[in-house]
Short mmCIF file of C-alpha atoms and ligand atoms in Angstrom, two decimals:
data_model
loop_
_atom_site.label_atom_id
_atom_site.label_comp_id
_atom_site.label_asym_id
_atom_site.label_seq_id
_atom_site.Cartn_x
_atom_site.Cartn_y
_atom_site.Cartn_z
CA MET A 160 34.58 -4.18 17.52
CA ILE A 161 36.77 -5.94 20.08
CA LEU A 162 34.74 -7.01 23.10
CA PRO A 163 36.28 -7.33 26.59
CA SER A 164 37.59 -10.83 27.42
CA GLY A 165 35.89 -10.81 30.83
CA PHE A 166 32.58 -10.07 29.11
CA LYS A 167 33.14 -13.01 26.72
CA LYS A 168 34.04 -15.28 29.64
CA ASN A 169 30.75 -14.50 31.41
CA ILE A 170 28.58 -15.02 28.33
CA VAL A 171 30.28 -18.28 27.33
CA SER A 172 29.85 -19.67 30.82
CA GLN A 173 26.18 -18.60 30.95
CA TRP A 174 24.94 -19.36 27.43
CA GLY A 175 27.68 -21.47 25.79
CA GLN A 176 30.11 -20.87 22.91
CA THR A 177 27.55 -20.95 20.07
CA SER A 178 25.33 -18.28 21.63
CA TRP A 179 28.43 -16.20 22.34
CA GLU A 180 29.42 -16.32 18.67
CA GLN A 181 25.91 -15.38 17.59
CA LEU A 182 25.86 -12.48 20.03
CA GLU A 183 29.33 -11.33 19.01
CA ASN A 184 28.31 -11.36 15.33
CA ALA A 185 25.10 -9.49 16.01
CA ILE A 186 26.95 -6.79 17.97
CA GLN A 187 29.04 -6.06 14.84
CA LYS A 188 25.89 -5.26 12.82
CA PRO A 189 24.23 -1.81 12.71
CA PRO A 190 21.52 -1.30 15.37
CA ALA A 191 17.87 -1.13 14.38
CA THR A 192 16.04 2.20 14.60
CA SER A 193 12.72 2.07 16.37
CA VAL A 194 10.23 4.58 17.69
CA ARG A 195 7.19 4.37 19.90
CA LEU A 196 4.31 6.44 18.60
CA HIS A 197 2.32 8.53 21.05
CA PRO A 198 -1.13 6.86 21.18
CA ILE A 199 -2.93 10.19 20.83
CA LYS A 200 -0.45 12.40 18.97
CA GLN A 201 0.36 9.68 16.43
CA LYS A 202 -2.39 11.00 14.15
CA PHE A 203 -0.10 13.97 13.41
CA VAL A 204 2.92 11.78 12.56
CA THR A 205 3.78 10.48 9.09
CA LEU A 206 6.47 7.90 9.98
CA GLU A 207 5.96 4.43 8.58
CA GLY A 208 7.58 1.16 9.52
CA SER A 209 7.00 -2.39 10.65
CA PRO A 210 5.48 -3.29 14.04
CA VAL A 211 7.36 -4.16 17.20
CA PRO A 212 5.55 -7.37 18.29
CA TRP A 213 5.31 -6.64 22.03
CA CYS A 214 4.10 -3.04 21.92
CA PRO A 215 1.10 -1.81 19.89
CA PHE A 216 2.73 1.59 19.28
CA GLY A 217 6.26 0.38 18.49
CA LEU A 218 7.58 0.80 14.98
CA TYR A 219 10.84 -0.28 13.33
CA LEU A 220 11.99 2.25 10.76
CA SER A 221 13.83 1.13 7.63
CA GLU A 222 16.42 3.89 8.13
CA ARG A 223 17.33 6.47 10.73
CA PRO A 224 16.11 9.96 9.81
CA VAL A 225 17.56 13.11 11.40
CA PHE A 226 14.91 13.30 14.11
CA THR A 227 15.89 16.87 15.01
CA LEU A 228 14.60 17.95 11.59
CA ASP A 229 11.13 16.55 12.24
CA PRO A 230 8.90 18.98 14.18
CA SER A 231 6.60 16.14 15.23
CA PHE A 232 9.51 14.68 17.20
CA HIS A 233 9.72 17.95 19.17
CA GLY A 234 5.95 17.98 19.67
CA GLY A 235 6.03 14.53 21.29
CA GLY A 236 4.45 12.65 18.36
CA TYR A 237 6.81 9.77 19.07
CA TYR A 238 9.74 8.76 21.26
CA VAL A 239 12.87 7.22 19.77
CA GLN A 240 13.15 4.06 21.82
CA GLU A 241 15.02 0.83 21.62
CA ALA A 242 12.55 -1.98 20.75
CA ALA A 243 13.37 -4.27 23.70
CA SER A 244 12.53 -1.48 26.15
CA MET A 245 9.00 -1.48 24.81
CA PHE A 246 8.53 -4.97 26.30
CA LEU A 247 7.44 -3.05 29.39
CA TRP A 248 4.10 -2.44 27.62
CA PHE A 249 3.49 -6.18 27.39
CA VAL A 250 4.40 -6.65 31.07
CA LEU A 251 2.12 -3.84 32.25
CA GLU A 252 -0.75 -5.25 30.24
CA LYS A 253 -0.20 -8.70 31.77
CA LEU A 254 -0.03 -7.40 35.35
CA THR A 255 -2.70 -4.73 35.43
CA GLY A 256 -5.42 -6.01 33.08
CA SER A 257 -7.90 -3.20 32.61
CA ASN A 258 -7.30 -1.46 35.95
CA LYS A 259 -5.39 1.71 35.22
CA GLU A 260 -6.28 3.62 38.40
CA ILE A 261 -2.93 2.66 39.89
CA THR A 262 0.07 4.46 41.32
CA VAL A 263 3.36 3.76 39.55
CA LEU A 264 6.89 4.82 40.43
CA ASP A 265 9.57 4.79 37.74
CA LEU A 266 12.55 5.06 40.07
CA CYS A 267 15.48 5.43 37.65
CA ALA A 268 13.66 7.24 34.93
CA ALA A 269 15.94 9.60 32.95
CA PRO A 270 15.92 10.25 30.05
CA GLY A 271 12.32 9.09 30.19
CA GLY A 272 11.78 6.35 27.60
CA LYS A 273 10.08 3.91 29.93
CA SER A 274 8.27 6.68 31.82
CA SER A 275 6.70 8.04 28.65
CA LEU A 276 5.67 4.48 27.78
CA ILE A 277 4.04 4.09 31.22
CA ALA A 278 2.25 7.43 30.83
CA SER A 279 0.90 6.31 27.44
CA PHE A 280 -0.08 2.94 28.87
CA LEU A 281 -1.98 4.58 31.73
CA ASP A 282 -3.75 6.80 29.20
CA HIS A 283 -4.52 9.70 31.63
CA HIS A 284 -5.50 7.29 34.41
CA GLY A 285 -3.76 6.67 37.71
CA LEU A 286 -0.63 8.48 38.86
CA LEU A 287 2.92 8.13 37.55
CA VAL A 288 5.84 9.38 39.62
CA SER A 289 8.85 9.60 37.41
CA ASN A 290 12.05 9.95 39.42
CA GLU A 291 15.68 10.60 38.61
CA VAL A 292 18.32 11.10 41.28
CA ILE A 293 20.86 12.99 39.16
CA LYS A 294 19.85 16.61 38.89
CA ASN A 295 20.75 17.47 35.29
CA ARG A 296 19.29 14.17 34.09
CA ALA A 297 16.11 14.92 36.04
CA TYR A 298 15.61 18.05 33.91
CA ILE A 299 16.03 16.04 30.69
CA LEU A 300 13.42 13.67 32.09
CA LYS A 301 11.13 16.60 32.81
CA SER A 302 11.33 17.84 29.26
CA ASN A 303 10.49 14.40 27.84
CA ILE A 304 7.57 14.03 30.23
CA GLU A 305 6.38 17.48 29.19
CA LYS A 306 6.45 16.38 25.54
CA SER A 307 4.28 13.36 26.25
CA GLY A 308 1.62 15.82 27.44
CA TYR A 309 -0.19 13.82 30.13
CA HIS A 310 -1.65 15.54 33.21
CA ASN A 311 -1.15 12.66 35.68
CA VAL A 312 2.66 12.60 35.90
CA VAL A 313 4.88 14.00 38.67
CA VAL A 314 8.65 14.28 38.16
CA THR A 315 10.77 14.03 41.29
CA GLN A 316 14.50 14.21 41.95
CA ASN A 317 15.15 11.92 44.87
CA ASP A 318 17.42 9.20 46.15
CA PRO A 319 15.66 5.79 46.23
CA LYS A 320 15.84 5.85 50.04
CA ASP A 321 13.72 9.03 50.18
CA PHE A 322 10.71 7.01 49.07
CA GLN A 323 10.74 5.26 52.44
CA ASN A 324 8.94 8.42 53.59
CA VAL A 325 5.91 7.34 51.56
CA PRO A 326 5.40 3.73 52.72
CA GLU A 327 3.01 1.49 50.80
CA PHE A 328 2.35 4.24 48.26
CA PHE A 329 2.80 2.48 44.92
CA ASP A 330 1.10 -0.43 43.17
CA ILE A 331 4.02 -0.82 40.79
CA ILE A 332 7.66 0.25 41.05
CA LEU A 333 9.94 0.00 38.05
CA VAL A 334 13.66 -0.24 38.84
CA ASP A 335 15.35 0.18 35.45
CA ALA A 336 18.65 0.01 37.22
CA PRO A 337 21.91 1.79 36.36
CA CYS A 338 24.08 -1.02 34.97
CA SER A 339 27.28 -1.87 33.16
CA GLY A 340 25.52 -1.24 29.84
CA GLU A 341 26.58 -4.38 27.96
CA GLY A 342 23.32 -4.34 26.04
CA MET A 343 24.25 -0.97 24.54
CA PHE A 344 27.67 -2.03 23.16
CA ARG A 345 26.35 -2.02 19.59
CA LYS A 346 24.54 1.32 19.84
CA ASP A 347 27.20 3.03 21.89
CA PRO A 348 30.61 1.44 21.20
CA ALA A 349 32.26 3.90 23.64
CA SER A 350 30.60 1.98 26.48
CA ILE A 351 32.78 -1.06 25.62
CA HIS A 352 35.81 0.76 27.04
CA GLU A 353 33.97 1.56 30.27
CA TRP A 354 33.20 -2.11 30.90
CA SER A 355 35.21 -3.94 33.59
CA GLU A 356 34.61 -6.83 35.95
CA ASP A 357 34.98 -4.44 38.86
CA ASN A 358 32.28 -2.22 37.43
CA VAL A 359 29.93 -5.19 37.00
CA GLU A 360 30.47 -6.02 40.68
CA LEU A 361 29.92 -2.43 41.71
CA CYS A 362 26.73 -2.16 39.63
CA SER A 363 25.41 -5.42 41.05
CA ALA A 364 25.89 -4.20 44.63
CA ARG A 365 24.31 -0.83 43.85
CA GLN A 366 21.33 -2.50 42.19
CA LYS A 367 20.67 -4.58 45.32
CA ARG A 368 20.86 -1.45 47.44
CA ILE A 369 18.42 0.43 45.19
CA VAL A 370 15.84 -2.40 45.30
CA ALA A 371 16.11 -2.77 49.08
CA ASP A 372 15.95 1.00 49.64
CA VAL A 373 12.81 1.62 47.62
CA LEU A 374 10.88 -1.49 48.65
CA PRO A 375 9.01 0.04 51.65
CA ALA A 376 7.25 2.35 49.17
CA LEU A 377 5.63 -0.63 47.44
CA LYS A 378 2.20 -1.83 48.56
CA ASN A 379 1.69 -5.34 49.80
CA GLY A 380 0.86 -7.36 46.68
CA GLY A 381 2.39 -4.66 44.47
CA TYR A 382 4.88 -5.46 41.71
CA LEU A 383 8.51 -4.53 41.50
CA LEU A 384 9.66 -4.64 37.89
CA TYR A 385 13.40 -5.03 37.59
CA SER A 386 15.32 -4.39 34.39
CA THR A 387 18.84 -3.72 33.18
CA CYS A 388 20.41 -3.44 29.76
CA THR A 389 23.01 -6.12 30.50
CA TYR A 390 23.52 -9.84 29.92
CA ASN A 391 25.64 -10.93 32.90
CA ASP A 392 23.96 -12.91 35.68
CA PHE A 393 25.56 -10.82 38.45
CA GLU A 394 23.42 -7.80 37.60
CA ASN A 395 20.41 -9.82 36.52
CA ILE A 396 19.16 -13.21 37.69
CA ASP A 397 21.56 -13.30 40.67
CA ASN A 398 19.96 -10.10 41.93
CA ILE A 399 16.51 -11.64 41.50
CA VAL A 400 17.62 -14.67 43.52
CA TRP A 401 19.14 -12.36 46.14
CA ALA A 402 15.99 -10.18 46.34
CA SER A 403 13.75 -13.26 46.68
CA ASP A 404 15.98 -14.65 49.46
CA HIS A 405 16.56 -11.45 51.43
CA LEU A 406 13.49 -9.29 50.85
CA PRO A 407 9.73 -9.97 51.08
CA LEU A 408 9.56 -10.46 47.31
CA GLU A 409 8.39 -13.40 45.27
CA ASN A 410 9.43 -13.89 41.67
CA VAL A 411 6.56 -13.95 39.16
CA ALA A 412 6.81 -15.84 35.87
CA LEU A 413 5.28 -14.40 32.70
CA ASP A 414 3.59 -16.23 29.88
CA ILE A 415 5.36 -14.85 26.82
CA PRO A 416 4.50 -15.75 23.21
CA ASP A 417 7.18 -18.00 21.67
CA PHE A 418 7.57 -15.83 18.59
CA TYR A 419 9.01 -12.98 20.69
CA ASN A 420 12.02 -15.31 20.93
CA VAL A 421 12.76 -14.12 24.47
CA LEU A 422 15.39 -16.20 26.27
CA PRO A 423 14.16 -17.33 29.70
CA ILE A 424 16.92 -17.19 32.31
CA HIS A 425 16.43 -19.61 35.22
CA LYS A 426 18.34 -19.89 38.46
CA LYS A 427 17.35 -21.46 41.78
CA GLY A 428 13.69 -21.54 40.75
CA LYS A 429 13.64 -17.85 39.73
CA THR A 430 13.06 -16.57 36.21
CA GLY A 431 14.03 -13.53 34.21
CA TYR A 432 13.76 -12.73 30.52
CA GLN A 433 16.54 -11.75 28.15
CA PHE A 434 16.47 -9.75 24.94
CA ALA A 435 19.66 -9.64 22.89
CA PRO A 436 20.59 -8.61 19.34
CA HIS A 437 21.08 -12.21 18.18
CA LEU A 438 17.58 -13.08 19.39
CA GLN A 439 15.50 -10.06 18.39
CA ASN A 440 15.93 -7.00 16.24
CA SER A 441 16.88 -5.03 19.36
CA GLU A 442 19.62 -4.26 21.85
CA GLY A 443 20.07 -6.09 25.17
CA LEU A 444 17.56 -6.04 28.01
CA PHE A 445 16.95 -8.20 31.06
CA PHE A 446 13.52 -8.11 32.70
CA SER A 447 12.06 -9.79 35.75
CA VAL A 448 8.96 -9.34 37.92
CA LEU A 449 8.77 -9.58 41.71
CA GLN A 450 5.70 -9.30 43.92
CA LYS A 451 5.77 -7.93 47.45
CA GLN A 452 4.52 -10.29 50.12
CA GLN A 453 4.49 -8.26 53.29
CA LYS A 454 2.07 -5.98 55.02
CA GLN A 455 3.88 -3.26 56.89
CA GLU A 456 2.74 -0.63 59.32
CA SER A 457 2.15 2.52 57.33
CA GLY A 458 -0.56 4.65 58.96
CA LYS A 459 -1.47 8.07 57.67
CA ILE A 460 1.53 10.05 56.45
CA LYS A 461 1.82 13.34 58.33
CA THR A 462 1.91 16.42 56.10
CA THR A 463 2.40 20.05 57.01
CA LYS A 464 2.07 21.81 53.67
CA SER A 465 -0.22 21.65 50.67
CA PHE A 466 -0.32 23.18 47.21
CA VAL A 467 -2.66 26.18 47.18
CA LYS A 468 -5.69 25.81 44.96
CA VAL A 469 -6.50 28.55 42.43
CA PRO A 470 -9.48 30.63 43.68
CA ASN A 471 -12.83 29.83 42.06
CA LYS A 472 -13.05 33.21 40.35
CA SER A 473 -10.03 32.39 38.13
CA ILE A 474 -11.16 28.94 37.12
CA PRO A 475 -13.29 29.97 34.09
CA VAL A 476 -10.13 31.51 32.52
CA LEU A 477 -8.27 28.22 32.98
CA LYS A 478 -11.11 25.97 31.86
CA LYS A 479 -10.98 27.49 28.39
CA TYR A 480 -7.62 25.75 27.82
CA SER A 481 -8.63 22.17 28.44
CA ASP A 482 -10.90 19.68 26.71
CA SER A 483 -10.50 17.23 29.55
CA THR A 484 -13.59 15.54 30.87
CA MET A 485 -11.83 14.45 34.06
CA GLU A 486 -12.30 16.36 37.28
CA PRO A 487 -9.30 18.72 37.38
CA VAL A 488 -7.75 20.62 40.22
CA TYR A 489 -5.83 23.84 39.50
CA PHE A 490 -3.16 24.82 41.98
CA PHE A 491 -0.18 27.14 42.33
CA ASP A 492 3.38 25.89 42.66
CA PRO A 493 5.77 27.89 44.92
CA ASN A 494 6.69 30.04 41.89
CA GLU A 495 3.04 31.01 41.43
CA GLU A 496 2.68 28.99 38.23
CA VAL A 497 -0.67 27.26 37.80
CA HIS A 498 -0.77 23.48 37.37
CA LEU A 499 -3.58 21.28 36.15
CA PHE A 500 -3.80 17.90 37.84
CA PRO A 501 -6.41 15.14 38.25
CA ALA A 502 -8.41 15.99 41.38
CA PRO A 503 -8.67 12.39 42.65
CA TYR A 504 -4.87 12.37 43.09
CA PHE A 505 -4.50 15.81 44.67
CA GLU A 506 -4.15 14.39 48.17
CA LEU A 507 -1.42 12.00 47.05
CA VAL A 508 0.48 14.73 45.27
CA ASN A 509 0.43 16.78 48.45
CA VAL A 510 1.96 13.84 50.30
CA LEU A 511 4.72 13.78 47.70
CA TYR A 512 5.09 17.56 48.02
CA ASN A 513 5.86 17.05 51.71
CA LYS A 514 8.18 14.08 51.38
CA CYS A 515 9.92 14.37 48.00
CA ARG A 516 11.56 16.94 45.77
CA ILE A 517 8.99 17.63 43.04
CA ILE A 518 10.40 19.35 39.97
CA TYR A 519 7.38 19.04 37.72
CA CYS A 520 3.76 18.17 38.25
CA GLY A 521 0.75 17.64 35.97
CA ILE A 522 0.50 20.27 33.26
CA ASN A 523 2.15 23.58 33.99
CA MET A 524 -0.44 25.94 32.50
CA GLY A 525 1.48 29.15 33.11
CA ARG A 526 1.10 32.32 35.09
CA LEU A 527 -2.15 34.10 35.84
CA ILE A 528 -1.79 37.85 35.58
CA LYS A 529 -4.94 39.87 36.14
CA GLU A 530 -7.13 37.03 34.89
CA GLU A 531 -4.99 36.54 31.78
CA LEU A 532 -3.00 33.33 31.42
CA ILE A 533 0.58 33.66 30.18
CA PRO A 534 0.76 30.11 28.85
CA ASN A 535 3.64 27.82 29.72
CA HIS A 536 5.36 25.70 27.07
CA SER A 537 4.07 22.53 28.70
CA LEU A 538 0.48 23.61 27.98
CA ALA A 539 1.24 23.68 24.23
CA LEU A 540 2.18 20.00 24.44
CA TYR A 541 -0.88 18.95 26.46
CA ILE A 542 -2.86 16.23 24.74
CA LEU A 543 -6.16 17.60 25.97
CA LEU A 544 -5.51 21.20 25.04
CA SER A 545 -8.70 22.89 23.90
CA GLY A 546 -9.34 22.74 20.16
CA TYR A 547 -10.82 26.27 20.28
CA LEU A 548 -7.61 28.24 20.86
CA GLN A 549 -6.06 30.51 18.23
CA LYS A 550 -3.63 28.41 16.20
CA LEU A 551 -1.18 28.89 13.43
CA ASP A 552 -0.18 25.80 11.49
CA LEU A 553 3.24 26.27 9.93
CA PRO A 554 4.89 24.38 7.07
CA LEU A 555 8.05 22.35 7.72
CA VAL A 556 10.76 24.99 7.33
CA GLN A 557 8.89 27.64 9.31
CA SER A 558 8.11 25.12 12.05
CA LEU A 559 11.80 24.37 12.32
CA GLU A 560 12.60 28.09 12.36
CA PHE A 561 10.12 28.49 15.19
CA LEU A 562 11.86 25.65 17.03
CA GLN A 563 15.20 27.30 16.35
CA LYS A 564 13.78 30.62 17.59
CA SER A 565 14.69 32.37 14.35
CA LEU A 566 11.12 32.98 13.18
CA ASN A 567 10.47 36.72 13.53
CA ASP A 568 7.15 37.25 11.83
CA VAL A 569 4.14 35.24 10.84
CA SER A 570 1.27 35.91 8.48
CA SER A 571 -1.72 35.80 10.77
CA ASP A 572 -4.46 38.34 11.30
CA GLU A 573 -5.07 36.95 14.75
CA LYS A 574 -3.30 38.96 17.43
CA GLY A 575 -2.27 37.80 20.86
CA TRP A 576 -1.39 34.26 21.89
CA LEU A 577 -1.11 31.74 19.06
CA LEU A 578 -0.43 28.06 19.41
CA ILE A 579 2.16 27.11 16.79
CA THR A 580 1.38 23.75 15.24
CA TYR A 581 2.93 21.51 12.62
CA ARG A 582 0.39 19.25 10.87
CA ASN A 583 -1.88 20.30 13.79
CA LEU A 584 0.50 19.05 16.48
CA GLY A 585 1.23 21.70 19.15
CA LEU A 586 4.85 22.87 19.31
CA GLY A 587 4.83 26.03 21.43
CA TRP A 588 3.50 29.55 21.82
CA VAL A 589 4.07 32.89 20.16
CA LYS A 590 2.49 36.23 20.94
CA ASN A 591 1.58 38.08 17.78
CA LEU A 592 1.97 41.79 18.32
CA GLY A 593 1.13 42.69 14.71
CA ASN A 594 4.45 44.19 13.69
CA ARG A 595 6.43 41.29 15.21
CA VAL A 596 6.00 38.04 17.10
CA ASN A 597 7.49 37.11 20.44
CA ASN A 598 8.57 33.48 20.53
CA TYR A 599 7.89 31.84 23.90
CA LEU A 600 9.75 28.59 23.21
CA PRO A 601 12.00 27.94 26.24
CA ASN A 602 15.71 27.90 25.47
CA GLU A 603 16.02 24.28 26.63
CA ALA A 604 13.60 23.22 23.88
CA LYS A 605 15.45 25.15 21.17
CA ILE A 606 17.02 23.31 18.19
CA ARG A 607 20.75 24.04 18.20
CA MET A 608 21.47 22.37 14.83
CA ASP A 609 21.96 24.47 11.69
CA ILE A 610 18.64 23.41 10.19
CA HIS A 611 19.14 24.82 6.69
CA LYS A 612 22.54 23.22 6.19
CA ASN A 613 21.35 19.88 7.54
CA MET A 614 18.08 19.95 5.62
CA ASP A 615 20.03 20.31 2.38
CA LYS A 616 21.89 17.15 3.30
CA GLU A 617 18.82 15.25 4.49
CA PHE A 618 16.54 16.07 1.57
CA MET A 619 19.08 16.12 -1.28
N1 SAM B 804 14.58 4.18 32.55
C1 SAM B 804 15.34 5.08 31.71
C2 SAM B 804 14.70 5.15 30.34
O1 SAM B 804 13.99 4.21 29.96
O2 SAM B 804 14.88 6.16 29.65
C3 SAM B 804 16.81 4.70 31.67
C4 SAM B 804 17.40 4.60 33.02
S1 SAM B 804 19.13 4.29 33.12
C5 SAM B 804 19.21 2.63 32.70
C6 SAM B 804 19.41 4.30 34.82
C7 SAM B 804 19.20 5.62 35.52
O3 SAM B 804 19.50 5.43 36.92
C8 SAM B 804 20.08 6.74 35.04
O4 SAM B 804 19.31 7.83 34.65
C9 SAM B 804 20.94 7.09 36.25
O5 SAM B 804 21.20 8.45 36.37
C10 SAM B 804 20.11 6.61 37.42
N2 SAM B 804 20.90 6.29 38.62
C11 SAM B 804 22.25 6.30 38.76
N3 SAM B 804 22.60 5.98 40.02
C12 SAM B 804 21.45 5.77 40.69
C13 SAM B 804 21.16 5.43 42.03
N4 SAM B 804 22.13 5.22 42.93
N5 SAM B 804 19.87 5.32 42.39
C14 SAM B 804 18.89 5.51 41.50
N6 SAM B 804 19.11 5.83 40.20
C15 SAM B 804 20.37 5.96 39.81
#
């Protein structure tokens, strides 16, 4: 792998020749495979591996399986995530302690690795707004959020500036900024050819703009978490210095165990933290924490519309689907689909409904037709789905056929809606009509791979 000379020049000047050689060597080696288990769904997962030190649910696998051929991957049992990215868990734990009733914005969230980590960290508490500005990426984000199955997540598709309409809304904002991607050279060698000094400069300017644009949405005293998957100072510590000098933000240092082997990056009294393949069994990541130090005029945000709550008479039908002990609110979206959401955050979600473009919210339960619920796919993935629903647990091949939408009949005496499960993990819905089954898996969730051909290869 030939690395760009400008890239080498930056690293040598930052970290010296020896570190450059170590990094260059490490980039030539195969990347590690790691997953983050879902704290609740993990009981349905059989993967084994060694722990990722900074995240209690992180696991290094000894080899990379074909994840598409594992139904528990589709059911949200785990997320395939680069180990360094899981450092966010450690940071959240340090900053929040035991208070999880917080509002968090993940501003640059697609495909959803860090958002699903935040949702798991919050463990049904608080409110996570997971945002992605690029439309098609926002829908990928939505589907990963759906898989994680939490009811307290809203997916939006907005420009960072749009969040100025909700001043002082969030306790934590994560800016996992679009970057030149140096830290992914090993995993994605194609990105080497996209690297240029001009692009680094462009990314650095865009990152500053993103941080400045979103800052009004952060509460006074709230934390802005900044990360990139690069090594160069221009996109990393220089931006932290710039943000501390130009914005009401103060850099916060973290106390990190030595054995994580994280490289502290210091400049002008500011600190960031670097992961790199020659330091950890991971790809590259830069992380830094800033705290807002400014009270601004916010006042009550004016709203003109609100989601319409489901009438009381329909609530018993909906209650049957959830084991949740939290106080839920059920409301209709503009397409008349019913959503389940934590009642204490209903007012906030209505503010977002007025000021942002919401594409997904809470758990989409489905459509109520004459007091019958036509369940939505997202309900099948809900972690608090009632244990009393009709289920059909399928073996591996049939589960994959269900996910490929080629399963035409099932042996079940139970008619009507059946939750399809694999090792008891919900995958989706079918309606058993007796002589045939209708598969309600949405096309976007369908496996496109030839499962039989690939299974022969995988299990030979
Ligand atoms: N946080 C994600 C995760 O853990 O899966 C990865 C995020 S990726 C590093 C950066 C994201 O920022 C991309 O999804 C990209 O589409 C988005 N993005 C690109 N330009 C942006 C902009 N001007 N403002 C905000 N986000 C942007």
